[in-house]
Coordinates of C-alpha atoms in Angstrom, one line a residue:
M1 CA 241.6 53.6 95.8
K2 CA 242.2 50.6 98.1
N3 CA 242.5 47.3 96.4
K4 CA 239.6 44.9 96.9
T5 CA 240.2 41.3 97.6
K6 CA 238.1 38.2 98.1
T7 CA 239.1 36.8 101.4
I8 CA 240.9 33.4 101.3
A9 CA 242.5 30.8 103.5
V10 CA 244.1 27.4 103.2
C11 CA 241.7 24.6 103.9
G12 CA 243.1 21.3 105.1
C13 CA 246.7 20.0 104.9
I14 CA 247.4 20.6 101.3
F15 CA 250.3 18.3 100.8
A16 CA 249.6 14.8 102.2
V17 CA 252.3 12.2 102.2
T18 CA 251.7 9.7 99.4
A19 CA 253.0 6.2 98.7
A20 CA 255.7 6.7 96.1
M21 CA 258.5 4.2 96.6
T22 CA 262.0 5.6 96.9
S23 CA 265.3 3.7 96.8
P24 CA 266.0 1.4 99.8
V25 CA 267.7 2.9 102.8
Y26 CA 270.8 1.3 104.2
A27 CA 272.0 1.3 107.8
D28 CA 275.0 3.5 108.3
T29 CA 276.2 4.9 111.6
N30 CA 277.8 7.8 109.8
A31 CA 274.3 9.0 109.1
S32 CA 274.2 8.6 105.3
V33 CA 271.1 6.6 105.9
Y34 CA 269.4 9.9 106.8
N35 CA 270.5 11.8 103.8
N36 CA 266.9 12.2 102.7
P37 CA 264.1 14.7 103.5
Y38 CA 261.9 12.1 105.3
L39 CA 263.5 11.2 108.6
V40 CA 266.1 13.5 110.1
D41 CA 268.7 12.5 112.7
N42 CA 270.2 16.0 113.4
W43 CA 267.9 18.9 114.0
E44 CA 270.5 21.5 115.0
D45 CA 270.3 23.4 111.6
K46 CA 266.7 22.5 110.7
A47 CA 263.5 24.4 111.2
V48 CA 259.8 24.1 110.5
A49 CA 257.1 26.8 110.2
N50 CA 255.4 27.3 113.6
L51 CA 251.9 26.5 112.4
T52 CA 249.4 25.2 114.9
S53 CA 246.9 23.8 112.4
S54 CA 246.8 22.3 108.9
N55 CA 245.0 25.4 107.7
G56 CA 248.1 27.6 107.8
Y57 CA 251.0 28.7 105.7
T58 CA 254.1 31.0 106.1
L59 CA 255.7 33.1 103.5
I60 CA 259.4 33.2 102.5
R61 CA 260.6 36.7 101.7
S62 CA 263.4 37.8 99.4
A63 CA 265.0 40.0 102.1
E64 CA 264.9 40.7 105.8
D65 CA 261.9 42.9 105.4
A66 CA 258.2 42.1 105.7
S67 CA 257.5 44.3 102.7
S68 CA 260.0 42.5 100.4
E69 CA 258.9 40.2 97.6
C70 CA 257.4 36.8 98.6
V71 CA 259.5 34.1 96.9
G72 CA 258.0 31.0 98.5
V73 CA 255.5 29.3 100.8
L74 CA 256.0 26.9 103.8
V75 CA 253.0 24.7 104.6
P76 CA 252.7 22.6 107.8
G77 CA 255.6 20.1 108.0
T78 CA 257.8 21.7 105.3
L79 CA 261.4 21.2 106.4
V80 CA 264.0 24.0 105.9
T81 CA 267.7 24.3 106.6
V82 CA 268.8 27.3 108.7
E83 CA 271.6 29.2 106.9
G84 CA 271.8 32.1 109.4
E85 CA 269.9 34.6 111.5
E86 CA 270.1 38.3 111.9
N87 CA 267.8 41.2 112.9
G88 CA 264.9 38.9 113.8
W89 CA 265.0 37.1 110.4
T90 CA 266.2 33.6 109.6
K91 CA 267.8 32.8 106.3
V92 CA 266.5 29.4 105.1
S93 CA 266.9 27.1 102.2
S94 CA 264.7 24.3 101.0
G95 CA 265.3 22.4 97.8
S96 CA 266.4 25.0 95.3
M97 CA 264.7 27.8 97.2
E98 CA 266.4 30.3 99.5
G99 CA 265.0 33.3 101.3
Y100 CA 264.1 34.8 104.7
V101 CA 261.4 34.0 107.3
S102 CA 260.6 36.0 110.4
S103 CA 262.4 34.1 113.2
D104 CA 259.3 34.1 115.4
L105 CA 257.4 32.1 112.8
L106 CA 259.8 29.1 113.0
V107 CA 260.5 26.4 115.5
T108 CA 263.8 24.5 115.8
G109 CA 265.3 21.6 117.6
A110 CA 262.8 19.3 119.4
E111 CA 259.9 21.6 118.6
A112 CA 260.7 21.4 114.9
E113 CA 260.9 17.6 115.0
A114 CA 257.6 17.4 116.8
A115 CA 255.9 19.7 114.3
Y116 CA 257.5 17.8 111.4
L117 CA 256.3 14.4 112.5
K118 CA 252.8 15.7 113.5
A119 CA 252.3 17.0 109.9
N120 CA 254.0 14.2 108.0
T121 CA 253.0 10.6 108.4
I122 CA 255.9 8.6 107.0
Y123 CA 255.6 5.0 105.9
G124 CA 258.1 2.2 105.3
T125 CA 258.1 -1.2 103.7
V126 CA 260.0 -4.2 105.1
N127 CA 262.6 -5.8 102.9
G128 CA 262.7 -9.5 103.5
A129 CA 260.5 -12.1 105.2
G130 CA 261.0 -12.7 108.9
T131 CA 262.3 -9.2 109.6
P132 CA 262.4 -8.8 113.4
V133 CA 260.9 -5.9 115.4
Y134 CA 262.9 -5.3 118.6
S135 CA 262.0 -3.7 121.9
G136 CA 265.0 -1.5 121.7
E137 CA 267.8 -0.2 119.4
S138 CA 269.8 -3.3 119.6
T139 CA 269.8 -6.9 118.3
D140 CA 270.3 -7.9 121.9
S141 CA 266.8 -6.5 122.7
S142 CA 263.9 -8.8 122.8
V143 CA 262.0 -9.5 119.6
I144 CA 258.4 -8.2 119.7
M145 CA 257.3 -9.7 116.4
T146 CA 258.6 -10.7 113.0
L147 CA 257.2 -9.2 109.7
D148 CA 256.5 -10.6 106.3
D149 CA 258.3 -9.2 103.2
K150 CA 256.7 -5.9 102.0
A151 CA 254.9 -5.5 105.3
G152 CA 254.0 -1.8 106.0
V153 CA 255.2 0.1 109.1
T154 CA 254.8 3.7 110.2
L155 CA 258.1 5.4 110.8
I156 CA 258.3 7.5 114.0
S157 CA 262.0 8.5 114.3
A158 CA 265.5 7.7 113.2
D159 CA 268.6 7.2 115.4
N160 CA 271.9 5.3 115.2
G161 CA 270.9 3.2 112.2
W162 CA 267.6 2.2 113.6
F163 CA 264.0 3.3 112.8
E164 CA 261.5 3.5 115.6
V165 CA 258.2 2.2 114.1
K166 CA 254.6 1.5 114.9
V167 CA 253.1 -1.6 113.5
N168 CA 249.8 -3.3 114.4
G169 CA 249.4 -0.7 117.2
Q170 CA 252.7 -1.6 118.8
D171 CA 255.9 0.5 119.0
G172 CA 259.3 -1.1 118.3
Y173 CA 262.6 -0.8 116.4
I174 CA 263.8 -2.1 113.1
A175 CA 267.3 -1.9 111.6
A176 CA 267.2 0.9 108.9
S177 CA 268.8 -1.5 106.4
S178 CA 265.6 -3.6 106.6
V179 CA 263.2 -0.8 105.6
S180 CA 262.5 1.2 102.4
I181 CA 260.8 4.5 102.8
N182 CA 257.5 5.2 101.0
A183 CA 257.0 9.0 100.8
D184 CA 256.6 11.9 98.5
M185 CA 257.5 14.8 100.8
H186 CA 257.8 18.4 99.7
D187 CA 260.2 21.3 99.8
A188 CA 259.2 24.9 100.0
I189 CA 257.2 25.9 97.0
T190 CA 256.7 29.0 94.9
L191 CA 253.6 31.2 95.1
E192 CA 252.6 29.9 91.7
E193 CA 253.0 26.3 92.7
F194 CA 251.0 26.9 95.8
E195 CA 248.2 28.5 93.9
A196 CA 248.2 25.8 91.2
E197 CA 248.0 23.1 93.9
T198 CA 245.3 24.7 96.0
G199 CA 243.5 27.2 93.8
I200 CA 244.2 29.8 96.5
T201 CA 246.2 33.0 96.1
P202 CA 248.3 33.5 99.3
D203 CA 247.8 36.8 101.1
T204 CA 251.2 38.5 100.7
T205 CA 250.3 41.4 103.0
V206 CA 251.0 39.2 106.1
N207 CA 253.9 36.8 106.8
T208 CA 251.7 33.9 108.0
V209 CA 248.2 32.6 108.0
D210 CA 247.5 30.1 110.8
S211 CA 243.9 29.5 111.5
R212 CA 241.7 27.0 113.2
Y213 CA 238.8 28.7 111.5
T214 CA 237.2 27.8 108.2
Q215 CA 237.4 29.8 104.9
D216 CA 233.9 31.1 105.4
E217 CA 234.5 32.2 109.0
I218 CA 237.6 34.2 108.0
N219 CA 235.6 35.8 105.2
L220 CA 232.8 36.6 107.6
L221 CA 235.2 38.1 110.2
A222 CA 236.8 40.3 107.6
A223 CA 233.4 41.4 106.3
I224 CA 232.1 42.4 109.8
I225 CA 235.3 44.3 110.3
H226 CA 234.7 46.1 107.0
C227 CA 231.1 47.0 108.1
E228 CA 231.9 48.1 111.6
A229 CA 235.4 49.7 111.2
G230 CA 236.0 50.2 107.5
G231 CA 236.9 53.8 108.1
E232 CA 239.0 53.2 111.2
S233 CA 242.7 52.7 111.5
Y234 CA 244.3 49.3 111.2
T235 CA 244.4 49.0 115.0
G236 CA 240.7 49.9 115.2
K237 CA 239.9 47.1 112.6
V238 CA 241.9 44.5 114.6
A239 CA 240.1 45.6 117.7
V240 CA 236.7 44.8 116.2
G241 CA 238.0 41.4 115.1
A242 CA 239.3 40.8 118.6
V243 CA 235.8 41.6 120.1
V244 CA 234.3 38.9 117.9
L245 CA 237.0 36.4 118.9
N246 CA 236.7 37.3 122.6
R247 CA 233.0 36.4 122.4
V248 CA 233.8 33.2 120.6
N249 CA 236.1 32.3 123.6
S250 CA 233.6 33.5 126.2
S251 CA 231.0 31.2 127.8
A252 CA 228.5 34.1 127.7
F253 CA 228.3 34.0 123.9
P254 CA 228.1 31.4 121.1
N255 CA 231.3 29.6 120.3
T256 CA 231.7 30.2 116.6
I257 CA 232.3 33.3 114.6
S258 CA 229.2 32.8 112.6
E259 CA 226.9 32.4 115.6
V260 CA 228.5 35.4 117.3
V261 CA 228.2 37.7 114.3
Y262 CA 224.6 36.7 113.5
Q263 CA 223.4 36.6 117.2
S264 CA 220.2 38.6 117.4
G265 CA 220.5 42.2 118.3
Q266 CA 224.3 42.2 118.4
F267 CA 225.8 43.4 115.1
T268 CA 223.5 45.8 113.1
P269 CA 225.1 45.1 109.7
A270 CA 224.1 41.4 110.1
S271 CA 220.4 42.4 110.0
S272 CA 220.6 45.4 107.8
G273 CA 221.9 43.7 104.7
A274 CA 225.2 45.5 104.8
L275 CA 227.1 42.4 105.9
S276 CA 225.6 40.3 103.1
A277 CA 226.6 43.0 100.6
A278 CA 230.2 43.0 101.9
L279 CA 230.4 39.3 101.6
A280 CA 229.2 39.4 98.0
S281 CA 231.4 42.2 96.8
G282 CA 234.6 41.6 98.7
V283 CA 236.2 43.8 101.3
D284 CA 239.3 46.0 101.6
A285 CA 242.5 44.1 101.8
D286 CA 243.4 45.8 105.1
C287 CA 240.1 44.4 106.7
Y288 CA 241.2 40.9 105.7
T289 CA 244.7 41.5 107.0
A290 CA 243.2 42.7 110.3
A291 CA 240.9 39.6 110.5
V292 CA 243.8 37.2 109.9
N293 CA 246.1 39.0 112.4
A294 CA 243.3 39.0 115.0
I295 CA 242.9 35.3 114.5
N296 CA 246.6 34.9 114.9
G297 CA 246.5 36.5 118.3
E298 CA 246.9 40.3 117.7
N299 CA 244.6 42.0 120.3
P300 CA 244.8 45.7 121.3
I301 CA 241.7 45.6 123.6
G302 CA 242.4 42.7 126.0
G303 CA 239.2 40.9 127.1
C304 CA 236.7 43.6 125.9
L305 CA 233.4 42.1 124.6
Y306 CA 231.7 45.2 123.5
F307 CA 232.3 48.5 121.6
H308 CA 230.3 51.6 120.6
A309 CA 230.9 54.7 118.6
G310 CA 232.3 57.7 120.4
G311 CA 234.2 58.1 123.7
G312 CA 233.4 56.8 127.1
S313 CA 234.7 54.5 129.7
G314 CA 237.0 51.9 128.2
I315 CA 239.7 51.7 125.5
T316 CA 239.1 54.4 122.9
I317 CA 240.6 53.7 119.5
G318 CA 239.8 56.2 116.8
N319 CA 236.1 56.8 116.8
Q320 CA 235.1 53.8 118.9
T321 CA 235.4 52.7 122.5
F322 CA 235.9 49.1 123.6
Y323 CA 234.8 47.8 127.0

């Protein structure tokens, strides 16, 4: 018997940066100023999960195998160190955790820096009254403004003993020795920590969940797949999910999963009560996996907007034809 699972997804960015004062940071051109997880001056061996929204997470595996044990979770903005890469898998470490992530799920270099800074707003506090904010990374640059002691700034980047900052809507530069970082960033976490923090059990049948859709929409997509293709192959299930998402993205149909699924005369289970029953009782795990992967871009039927039982003109998958 197939396992039943209630469909789940991560809602919102689960680990926001908080104001927890750390030790002051001192300028040092040998980069010891950057020996912290908050601002990074060298991205050559760093990576971040390639997640396009705050609703996603990526799993760390114990081995170079998608079926191996899940040992940790990366959420948007989690920084990892790259230890090596082989056979399409990247060995990573973060804090005390070590494991493997499918290489296509990570970004490195400039892309990693952009993803990291997008997910993590990092704040600093000025040490000393009259601290100058310069127009460039040099005391020879013009002074844009001076700041009071303990004034707050948003840190944008770090380079050569300087922090690029935003303060009062203006960009400028402050010597790193003049700023203390306020942040409570996070390393990769265990499945248990993730569940305790969010109340959500990660779906370990997939390597990543990255969705712009809500929890309820993902549940609904999995349920309509269950109703329309519960007896079909995995590919047939994904195909039904792709039809729904193709309609969401088509100007000829409504632009949400809910509106597409419940549109009058379109999906029989929505009006027969079968869909409501599936939502209430939970659906097969493979239907949820198909829904998640369809949302993440898997699509075996191209731009098809319709399907019916049996053969005919179009793409036939199992007992259904898509057109």
